[in-house]
Coordinates of C-alpha atoms and ligand atoms in Angstrom, one line a residue:
X1 CA -7.2 -22.8 1.3
X2 CA -5.0 -24.4 -0.4
X3 CA -1.3 -24.3 -0.6
X4 CA 1.6 -26.3 -2.3
X5 CA 5.1 -25.4 -2.6
X6 CA 5.4 -27.7 -5.5
X7 CA 2.7 -27.0 -7.9
X8 CA 2.2 -23.8 -9.8
X9 CA -0.1 -21.2 -9.0
X10 CA -2.7 -21.1 -11.3
X11 CA -3.1 -17.3 -11.5
X12 CA 0.2 -17.2 -13.5
X13 CA -1.0 -18.6 -16.5
X14 CA -1.6 -16.3 -19.3
X15 CA -5.1 -16.3 -21.3
X16 CA -3.6 -18.5 -23.9
X17 CA -1.8 -21.2 -21.4
X18 CA -5.7 -21.3 -20.1
X19 CA -7.2 -21.6 -23.6
X20 CA -4.7 -24.8 -23.8
X21 CA -5.3 -26.1 -20.5
X22 CA -9.2 -26.3 -21.0
X23 CA -8.5 -28.0 -24.2
X24 CA -5.9 -30.5 -22.9
X25 CA -8.4 -31.2 -20.3
X26 CA -11.2 -32.2 -22.8
X27 CA -13.6 -29.1 -21.7
X28 CA -15.6 -27.2 -24.0
X29 CA -13.9 -23.8 -25.0
X30 CA -16.4 -21.7 -22.7
X31 CA -15.2 -23.3 -19.7
X32 CA -11.8 -20.9 -20.3
X33 CA -13.8 -18.0 -19.8
X34 CA -15.8 -19.3 -16.9
X35 CA -12.3 -20.5 -15.2
X36 CA -11.0 -16.6 -15.7
X37 CA -13.8 -15.3 -14.4
X38 CA -13.0 -17.2 -10.8
X39 CA -9.6 -16.2 -11.3
X40 CA -9.3 -12.6 -12.3
X41 CA -12.7 -11.2 -11.9
X42 CA -14.2 -13.0 -8.4
X43 CA -10.7 -13.9 -7.0
X44 CA -11.2 -17.0 -5.9
X45 CA -9.0 -18.7 -3.5
X46 CA -9.8 -22.0 -4.1
X47 CA -11.2 -24.5 -6.7
X48 CA -13.8 -25.4 -4.3
X49 CA -15.8 -21.9 -4.9
X50 CA -16.0 -22.4 -8.6
X51 CA -19.4 -24.1 -8.7
X52 CA -19.9 -23.7 -12.2
X53 CA -17.4 -25.8 -13.2
X54 CA -17.7 -29.8 -13.7
X55 CA -16.6 -31.6 -10.4
X56 CA -14.1 -33.4 -12.6
X57 CA -12.6 -30.2 -14.2
X58 CA -11.9 -29.0 -10.7
X59 CA -10.3 -32.3 -9.5
X60 CA -8.1 -32.2 -12.3
X61 CA -7.2 -28.3 -11.8
X62 CA -6.5 -29.4 -8.3
X63 CA -4.1 -31.9 -9.1
X64 CA -2.0 -29.6 -11.6
X65 CA -2.3 -26.2 -10.1
X66 CA -2.5 -24.5 -6.5
X67 CA -3.4 -21.1 -5.1
X68 CA -0.3 -19.5 -3.1
X69 CA -2.3 -17.5 -1.0
X70 CA -0.7 -16.3 1.6
X71 CA -1.6 -18.1 5.0
X72 CA -2.7 -15.8 8.4
X73 CA -0.3 -16.2 11.0
X74 CA -1.6 -13.5 13.2
X75 CA -4.5 -11.3 13.5
X76 CA -5.1 -8.5 16.2
X77 CA -8.6 -6.8 16.3
X78 CA -8.6 -3.0 17.7
X79 CA -11.3 -1.9 19.6
X80 CA -11.6 0.8 17.0
X81 CA -12.5 -2.1 14.5
X82 CA -9.2 -2.4 12.4
X83 CA -7.5 -5.2 12.0
X84 CA -3.8 -5.9 11.8
X85 CA -2.6 -9.3 9.9
X86 CA 0.4 -10.8 9.5
X87 CA 0.6 -12.7 6.6
X88 CA 2.8 -15.6 5.3
X89 CA 3.5 -16.6 1.8
X90 CA 4.5 -20.1 0.7
X91 CA 7.8 -19.3 0.9
X92 CA 8.3 -18.6 4.2
X93 CA 8.2 -14.5 3.9
X94 CA 5.7 -12.6 6.0
X95 CA 4.3 -9.0 5.9
X96 CA 1.4 -7.0 7.8
X97 CA -1.6 -5.7 6.3
X98 CA -4.2 -3.9 8.0
X99 CA -7.9 -3.4 7.2
X100 CA -9.4 -0.3 8.3
X101 CA -13.5 0.3 8.4
X102 CA -15.1 3.0 8.6
X103 CA -18.6 4.4 8.0
X104 CA -19.8 1.7 5.5
X105 CA -16.3 1.7 3.8
X106 CA -13.7 -0.6 3.7
X107 CA -9.9 0.5 3.4
X108 CA -6.7 -1.8 3.8
X109 CA -3.0 -0.9 3.7
X110 CA -0.7 -3.2 1.7
X111 CA 2.8 -3.9 2.4
X112 CA 4.9 -3.6 -1.1
X113 CA 8.1 -5.5 -0.2
X114 CA 9.1 -7.6 3.0
X115 CA 11.1 -5.1 4.9
X116 CA 12.7 -2.3 3.4
X117 CA 16.4 -0.9 2.4
X118 CA 16.0 2.7 3.1
X119 CA 16.4 2.2 6.6
X120 CA 14.5 5.3 8.2
X121 CA 15.8 6.4 11.5
X122 CA 11.9 6.4 12.9
X123 CA 10.6 3.5 11.1
X124 CA 10.5 -0.3 12.3
X125 CA 10.3 -2.1 9.1
X126 CA 13.8 -0.3 8.4
X127 CA 15.8 -1.8 10.9
X128 CA 15.9 -5.4 9.6
X129 CA 16.6 -4.0 6.2
X130 CA 14.9 -5.7 3.2
X131 CA 13.9 -9.3 2.8
X132 CA 12.4 -9.4 -0.8
X133 CA 10.3 -7.4 -2.7
X134 CA 6.6 -8.9 -3.2
X135 CA 4.7 -9.9 -6.6
X136 CA 1.7 -8.2 -7.7
X137 CA 0.0 -11.4 -7.0
X138 CA 1.3 -11.0 -3.5
X139 CA 0.2 -7.4 -3.1
X140 CA -3.6 -8.5 -4.3
X141 CA -3.5 -11.2 -2.1
X142 CA -3.2 -8.9 1.2
X143 CA -6.3 -7.2 -0.6
X144 CA -8.2 -10.4 -1.1
X145 CA -7.3 -11.5 2.5
X146 CA -8.9 -8.7 4.0
X147 CA -12.3 -8.5 1.9
X148 CA -12.9 -12.1 2.8
X149 CA -12.0 -11.5 6.5
X150 CA -14.6 -8.4 6.7
X151 CA -16.9 -10.1 4.4
X152 CA -17.2 -6.9 2.7
X153 CA -16.0 -5.0 -0.6
X154 CA -13.0 -3.1 -0.1
X155 CA -13.2 0.7 -1.1
X156 CA -9.8 2.0 -1.4
X157 CA -6.5 0.5 -0.8
X158 CA -2.9 2.3 0.7
X159 CA 0.3 1.5 -0.7
X160 CA 1.3 2.1 3.1
X161 CA 2.8 -1.0 4.7
X162 CA 6.0 -2.4 4.7
X163 CA 8.5 -1.6 2.0
X164 CA 9.4 1.1 -0.6
X165 CA 6.6 0.9 -3.5
X166 CA 8.8 2.6 -6.1
X167 CA 11.7 0.0 -5.1
X168 CA 9.0 -2.3 -7.0
X169 CA 7.6 -0.1 -9.3
X170 CA 6.6 -2.4 -12.1
X171 CA 4.6 -5.0 -9.6
X172 CA 3.3 -2.1 -7.5
X173 CA 1.8 -0.4 -11.0
X174 CA 0.6 -4.1 -12.0
X175 CA -1.2 -4.7 -8.3
X176 CA -2.8 -1.0 -8.7
X177 CA -4.1 -2.0 -12.4
X178 CA -5.7 -5.5 -11.1
X179 CA -7.0 -3.5 -8.2
X180 CA -8.8 -0.8 -10.5
X181 CA -10.0 -3.3 -12.9
X182 CA -13.7 -2.7 -13.3
X183 CA -14.4 -6.6 -13.9
X184 CA -12.3 -7.4 -10.6
X185 CA -11.8 -5.5 -7.3
X186 CA -13.3 -2.2 -8.9
X187 CA -11.6 0.2 -7.0
X188 CA -11.7 3.7 -8.0
X189 CA -8.1 5.0 -9.1
X190 CA -8.2 7.8 -7.0
X191 CA -8.7 5.9 -4.0
X192 CA -5.6 3.9 -4.8
X193 CA -2.7 5.6 -2.8
X194 CA 1.0 4.9 -3.3
X195 CA 3.0 6.3 -0.8
X196 CA 7.1 6.9 -1.6
X197 CA 10.0 7.7 0.5
X198 CA 10.8 10.3 -2.5
X199 CA 12.3 8.0 -5.1
X200 CA 12.5 10.5 -7.6
X201 CA 12.6 8.4 -11.1
X202 CA 9.6 6.2 -9.7
X203 CA 7.4 9.9 -8.8
X204 CA 8.4 10.6 -12.8
X205 CA 7.2 7.3 -14.2
X206 CA 4.4 7.6 -11.8
X207 CA 3.3 10.9 -13.2
X208 CA 3.0 9.2 -16.7
X209 CA 0.5 6.7 -15.8
X210 CA -3.0 7.2 -17.6
X211 CA -5.0 6.3 -14.5
X212 CA -5.3 9.2 -11.5
X213 CA -3.8 6.9 -8.7
X214 CA -3.1 9.1 -5.8
X215 CA 0.2 10.0 -4.6
X216 CA 1.4 10.5 -1.3
X217 CA 5.3 11.4 -0.1
X218 CA 6.7 11.1 2.8
X219 CA 8.6 14.4 3.1
X220 CA 9.0 14.6 7.5
X221 CA 11.5 17.3 6.9
X222 CA 12.2 20.1 4.6
X223 CA 15.6 20.7 6.1
X224 CA 18.1 18.9 3.7
X225 CA 20.4 17.8 6.8
X226 CA 17.4 16.6 8.9
X227 CA 16.1 14.7 6.0
X228 CA 19.5 12.9 5.5
X229 CA 19.7 11.7 9.1
X230 CA 16.1 10.5 9.0
X231 CA 15.8 8.8 5.7
X232 CA 19.2 8.1 4.8
X233 CA 18.3 5.8 1.8
X234 CA 17.0 9.1 -0.3
X235 CA 19.7 11.6 0.4
X236 CA 20.6 11.2 -3.2
X237 CA 17.2 12.8 -4.2
X238 CA 17.6 15.8 -2.4
X239 CA 15.0 18.3 -1.4
X240 CA 15.5 20.7 -4.6
X241 CA 15.1 18.1 -6.9
X242 CA 12.2 16.5 -5.2
X243 CA 10.1 19.8 -4.9
X244 CA 10.8 19.7 -8.9
X245 CA 9.9 16.7 -9.4
X246 CA 6.6 17.2 -7.6
X247 CA 5.9 20.4 -9.7
X248 CA 6.3 18.4 -12.9
X249 CA 4.1 15.6 -11.5
X250 CA 1.2 18.6 -10.4
X251 CA 1.5 20.3 -13.8
X252 CA 1.2 16.7 -15.8
X253 CA -1.5 15.3 -13.7
X254 CA -3.1 18.3 -12.4
X255 CA -3.5 15.8 -9.4
X256 CA -2.8 17.1 -5.7
X257 CA -0.2 14.8 -3.5
X258 CA 0.0 14.4 0.0
X259 CA 3.0 15.2 1.9
X260 CA 3.3 12.9 5.3
X261 CA 5.1 14.8 7.9
X262 CA 5.6 12.4 11.3
X263 CA 6.4 15.0 14.3
X264 CA 9.1 14.3 16.4
X265 CA 10.3 15.9 19.2
X266 CA 13.3 18.5 19.0
X267 CA 14.0 17.3 15.6
X268 CA 11.6 18.4 13.0
X269 CA 9.4 20.4 15.1
X270 CA 11.5 23.5 15.7
X271 CA 11.1 27.0 14.1
X272 CA 13.3 26.6 11.4
X273 CA 12.0 23.2 10.5
X274 CA 8.6 24.9 10.3
X275 CA 9.6 27.8 8.4
X276 CA 11.5 25.1 6.0
X277 CA 8.2 23.2 5.4
X278 CA 6.2 26.2 4.9
X279 CA 8.8 27.1 2.0
X280 CA 8.7 23.7 0.8
X281 CA 4.9 23.7 0.2
X282 CA 3.5 27.5 0.0
X283 CA 2.1 27.9 -3.5
X284 CA 2.4 24.5 -4.3
X285 CA -0.6 21.8 -5.1
X286 CA -0.5 19.6 -2.2
X287 CA -2.0 18.3 1.3
X288 CA 0.3 18.1 4.4
X289 CA -0.9 15.5 6.8
X290 CA 0.8 15.7 10.3
X291 CA 1.2 12.7 12.5
X292 CA 2.4 12.3 15.8
X293 CA 5.4 9.9 15.3
X294 CA 4.7 6.2 16.6
X295 CA 6.8 5.3 19.2
X296 CA 8.9 2.4 18.0
X297 CA 11.1 0.3 20.7
X298 CA 14.1 0.3 18.5
X299 CA 14.4 4.2 18.4
X300 CA 14.8 6.7 20.7
X301 CA 12.8 9.4 19.1
X302 CA 9.7 10.7 20.4
X303 CA 6.6 12.3 19.2
X304 CA 6.1 16.0 19.6
X305 CA 3.6 17.4 22.0
X306 CA 0.4 17.7 20.5
X307 CA 0.5 21.6 21.1
X308 CA 3.1 22.2 18.7
X309 CA 1.4 19.9 16.3
X310 CA -1.7 22.1 16.1
X311 CA 0.6 25.1 16.1
X312 CA 2.5 24.0 13.1
X313 CA -1.3 23.4 11.5
X314 CA -2.0 26.8 12.4
X315 CA 0.9 28.3 10.9
X316 CA 0.5 26.0 7.5
X317 CA -3.2 27.5 7.4
X318 CA -2.2 30.8 7.7
X319 CA 0.2 30.4 4.8
X320 CA -2.9 28.8 2.7
X321 CA -1.4 24.8 2.9
X322 CA -4.2 22.8 3.8
X323 CA -3.4 20.4 6.6
X324 CA -4.8 17.5 8.5
X325 CA -3.8 15.9 11.9
X326 CA -4.3 12.4 11.9
X327 CA -4.1 10.3 14.9
X328 CA -3.3 6.3 14.7
X329 CA -6.1 3.8 14.7
X330 CA -5.5 0.5 15.9
X331 CA -3.4 1.5 18.7
X332 CA -4.0 -1.1 21.0
X333 CA -2.8 -3.3 18.2
X334 CA -0.1 -1.9 16.9
X335 CA 2.7 -1.5 19.5
X336 CA 5.6 -3.0 17.8
X337 CA 4.8 -2.0 14.5
X338 CA 6.5 1.6 13.2
X339 CA 4.1 2.9 10.6
X340 CA 1.1 0.3 10.3
X341 CA -0.9 3.1 12.7
X342 CA -1.5 5.8 10.8
X343 CA -2.8 4.7 7.4
X344 CA -6.2 6.2 8.3
X345 CA -4.3 9.3 7.0
X346 CA -5.9 8.7 3.5
X347 CA -9.0 6.6 4.5
X348 CA -11.1 9.8 4.7
X349 CA -9.4 11.7 2.0
X350 CA -9.7 8.9 -0.7
Ligands
SAH401 N1 8.5 3.6 2.3 C1 7.0 4.1 1.8 C2 5.8 3.9 2.4 C3 5.6 2.9 3.7 S1 5.8 3.8 5.1 C4 7.1 5.5 2.7 O1 8.0 5.7 3.1 O2 6.5 6.5 2.1 C5 4.5 4.4 5.1 C6 4.4 5.7 6.0 O3 4.7 5.3 7.6 C7 5.5 6.6 5.6 O4 4.7 7.9 5.6 C8 6.5 6.6 7.0 O5 7.4 7.6 6.6 C9 5.5 6.5 7.8 N2 6.1 6.1 8.9 C10 7.3 5.0 9.5 N3 7.5 4.6 10.5 C11 6.9 5.9 11.2 C12 6.7 6.5 12.2 N4 7.2 5.6 13.4 N5 5.9 7.0 13.0 C13 5.2 7.4 12.0 N6 5.1 7.5 10.5 C14 5.9 6.6 10.1
SF4_402 FE1 11.4 2.0 4.0 FE2 9.1 3.7 4.0 FE3 10.1 2.6 6.4 FE4 11.3 4.4 4.9 S1 9.5 4.9 6.1 S2 12.4 2.5 6.1 S3 10.9 4.0 3.1 S4 9.0 1.7 4.6

């Protein structure tokens, strides 16, 4: 893997730049197409891989450009086959990415930001605030890294790692489109899932996209005061407005959003909380994922006991609300990570 802080990433070049570069280096015009294929379809991460380009041309490219692909600082492998990576970009920023194989499929959970500004009370990422947003290329490079490490095609991607995707909307959509490109990763839109903590302007823009990307919303409580405490960053996007935005989303797209509900003992597993959740969901198109909270060292919140989770599932089902209980994968590798555990959530649904 080549790295440099000085040289520009060749993948930042436009089509015209590449055509110009090929001419400047005295190569025939068709080399532009070959180079672009390596960069944007085969997702190469070094010039050495580009075996159909003349050696001299590859050397010239190496002198002028770099691949600013992230470097793997840590890899943890779970007994269930999931692998969690800590990847570092050239500026020293690092993020977590997870690869989850399952019956011939490979799902990747990507981060869209380093850190997060939303400050959710139960989330390990939120505790340290936001470092910076990632570029589309940096998000896609996480997927490429996992694909290379497993030596397999990635079949689905969940945007559920660190960060709030809709606080980085444009780069998130660019990344979705790169991953969806039939000449590149070719991951079907329905197999690309974005999870938001409920940023309403983002949900509205997401509904306008022509592609059938999947939406997940972190709900965690349908009682306003509880939700304000758990998710202070989205206080201004009230549950009433969130509900409206989700109904418009469903009307506009005909697609079913998932609601994430991490069950926290004594906080959102009480009777009134369950009533409120049923009210929020009943009669609407949605799928509820009940997740036992992952314990994080920085918070005193504890997961609800399984019998309560099962009881809520039964109640939701009785009211016609489709519900799944999800258990984390990679328990043994994820001790310090607040939310990268339950990304299995959409793997099976995707
Ligand atoms: N910022 C986005 C996406 C990243 S978080 C969002 O909040 O939706 C991905 C998922 O992990 C969210 O549903 C989030 O609420 C959940 N999560 C965070 N910390 C968790 C924890 N300790 N236990 C269970 N789920 C958690
Ligand atoms: Fe940010 Fe999502 Fe964590 Fe909340 S749950 S702090 S929005 S990453």
